[in-house]
């Protein structure tokens, strides 16, 4: 951290204490014992690096926790780890990190565990299925494939390893990693070892993972500790092979050979050059944000005057960063955080407006004629901020009858509407068949009214309910059955802020961030389109809000299934326990502009005039939004919280035109239903 | 992505050159709203840096009985005794001040209908009573329209009216009643009160007597951009002559309960652009106010980055806009104002009626818009009547 720029504090406990109590954003768990929090990917290939630490080296100074690559990276992003052994791609996505010198998981030649498998040579493929759990491998595969195919495009889908194995044939190739890769060896005619292909192409080693940390964490003593850990690990590769085989199966000798022959643990000049080359090529292909490699403790990273601002951010001037973002550059987490903290609101607006113009050059603002229908207010989740729900058995509990629904849907039809956003509480009286019957009825009565229905919370709720009732059902099955019954798309509600420390505080019983995202991933893979939302302004900090945006961006890279992003701040209501946190008009416009800049892969940004009022909702069109949402007939969840803005189609159009746009009605896929005027 | 025309105008502004009528209209037509805002913000920061003014004032309307029949007015009631017609007694008016809760109240702001039933002495007595109650209170009373009405009704010159009221305690004049000066508009919306020249004549007389005044423009009804720019040009010309205007306040038209209900209201982008264009055109008027009662709290706050440097006072009773359907809260506390200003990344300055500093508050510890954990405790949720 070393936020003030005086580096080289040496190994004293005092400096460390300061480091730990001064967490970046005044948020996030800090280890109460004052230890550094380290996280590492716990795969076989990282064992030599972690070995010494796992044996107790440095235990008085640091805590080490192991996890999957995405979990380890998450900890670093969300300030739950001070340093982490992470995949190379995470270093670029975060930005502004220092790398521990001398240590890496790398390969100079075949690595065996990252392979492109197919029946035909890569030059003859048309589709590639990827296991997107490792972004580094995905980026490597796409770069190598583009090179070998001389730039000829390839359609890329992300799939689970099981799906990949089932679908790989003919013109469809697959990228597999880790155990799945090793297990699939020999099953396909063509096997391209991606590290070997990289080496052949660039003449450089490939680096899979390194230690990354925010500035100042990797001081001399910590670096010495990490080096000692690796030294111990290199000497213990035989034992590692044995214990890995005991715990995870496989042959000890095979494991040892993998560690000795396929992997290289030294981040020397050649490996560094390989890492830099990887970052440069990935940035050029717009697969990762541009990233400078910075080693901790070397001259090149000494925080000299002018290189970093007061928060220890990068040296690039704010103006240069805004220009980069305005031109569509892919922002790293660190860069986005810097914009969130330091950029003037007008400048953020100008950059977001430029992005909006580039993505929607025709100057058309869209909106949809639809209505919200909340089919039940009974809910077992009891979110602290929710004024809408009633506990099961409460006198005010309702479930809308078919007649009530028919009347509401008819009103939509009469108003020229095309869709209903159907959401409700988690009501254990309503089984999956209730929804199926409802949707079938709906489609027979109103075949032209699209069903934009059920947020991830409700989908998970249904999977859980069915399972509890003795009919084990996955969310995949729930979604398939609902789709078969007539569901058209999924709203992105209930996301709140997608970091668990926030969700746990405000909505303890809600699905986790990962589950919310998983539901969207599954829905997208089934071909459903969804939106993504964010309700901030409770206990969240800037780090949480940005982590949310980056999770949406990552999933969108994988699936492309989000049609739009919508954010708003928490609307506090009297009688509701949750107090308001970071809220207000200025922050709203900033968040929305940041969303436009960070979410380079989400086409539409919806202004939330329902919560912000028609005036700010209209201004939002100059801060990155290109859509005015929908004409609201009712919106129980927000209006219970005292916000009662309404605009009819005519008013929406007037506001859009007054802001200098033409207007078109749209459907959920953002296709125009009227000629813009 | 601004137009070449805008680049010309921006160059003029940066060189400190005066903008023409034509430039003003071009600023209204420039598609890039934020660029216009940013240019106005440059001027605003050149003049005032991050300082953003507000004061603690008491709004008062002694009578809503009015002889005139302005079409946009939902406040006035034609005759005494009509439902809703209200004329205060001296005692009631004085009590209002005596019971005002804020110790730091610095200004009493009164505007009225043109009430044919009240004697001139009644007003003099009213002012004297207030001054007696609180000698330090600054009386900002009577629009130019009222002064002109008094002059006609009581057969005095503007100077005589003003001198007598000043002797009774009047300190400055608010800027109301300007509407749109251009006769093409004025004759259609408020033909039976002071015209544009008469409005300006009253302010000229006040300035010559050493009095500071404010000026306004009521926009967003039937006027064109050209009418608005014409209005600003007339104000600028008088200011060149007298230097007596302190602050310009653009007022957005509201359309409820008046004779122009069929007209749509202005929207936030127009409100902000009007702040910006005013800041750029009125190079000789020191302050531009984002009047939150007229344009909503939210838009006014954003206006602090579009050229405005004043957020008006903590108004406790406002009835003129609320009669016409304004849904903003009836009053903001000092606390609310401080938060709004800080959240916009500005430095709050509590001022007196002549822009003397009562207190300069520290800026927020967090940058613009990004309230941090430690600021939260200080932040009270605004219960807006929306
Ligand atoms: S927000 Fe949704 S899940 Fe939470 S209590 Fe309200 S209805 Fe239930
Ligand atoms: S605007 Fe003033 S002069 Fe006109 S009717 Fe209303 S109170 Fe009377």
Short mmCIF file of C-alpha atoms and ligand atoms in Angstrom, two decimals, chain A residues 376-390 424-426 455 457 494 496 506-507 510 637, ligand 1:
data_model
loop_
_atom_site.label_atom_id
_atom_site.label_comp_id
_atom_site.label_asym_id
_atom_site.label_seq_id
_atom_site.Cartn_x
_atom_site.Cartn_y
_atom_site.Cartn_z
CA UNK A 376 -46.62 -12.24 -4.85
CA UNK A 377 -45.27 -10.26 -1.92
CA UNK A 378 -44.72 -13.25 0.33
CA UNK A 379 -41.02 -13.73 0.81
CA UNK A 380 -38.77 -15.76 3.07
CA UNK A 381 -35.59 -13.87 2.27
CA UNK A 382 -36.26 -10.77 4.38
CA UNK A 383 -33.70 -8.39 2.89
CA UNK A 384 -32.94 -5.52 5.24
CA UNK A 385 -33.70 -2.89 2.64
CA UNK A 386 -36.96 -4.31 1.31
CA UNK A 387 -40.22 -2.53 2.09
CA UNK A 388 -42.18 -4.66 -0.33
CA UNK A 389 -42.22 -8.16 1.09
CA UNK A 390 -44.43 -9.64 3.82
CA UNK A 424 -42.10 -11.55 -6.85
CA UNK A 425 -40.95 -12.68 -3.47
CA UNK A 426 -39.64 -16.15 -2.65
CA UNK A 455 -34.69 -12.94 -11.29
CA UNK A 457 -33.07 -15.23 -6.66
CA UNK A 494 -31.68 -8.83 -7.05
CA UNK A 496 -27.76 -5.50 -5.33
CA UNK A 506 -28.10 -6.42 3.65
CA UNK A 507 -29.58 -9.64 2.36
CA UNK A 510 -30.06 -14.13 -0.65
CA UNK A 637 -40.67 -2.87 -4.97
S1 LIG C 1 -35.83 -7.79 -2.09
FE1 LIG C 1 -36.80 -9.56 -3.05
S2 LIG C 1 -35.83 -11.30 -2.04
FE2 LIG C 1 -35.41 -9.54 -0.72
S3 LIG C 1 -37.10 -9.53 0.78
FE3 LIG C 1 -37.72 -8.18 -0.90
S4 LIG C 1 -38.91 -9.53 -2.25
FE4 LIG C 1 -37.73 -10.86 -0.90
#
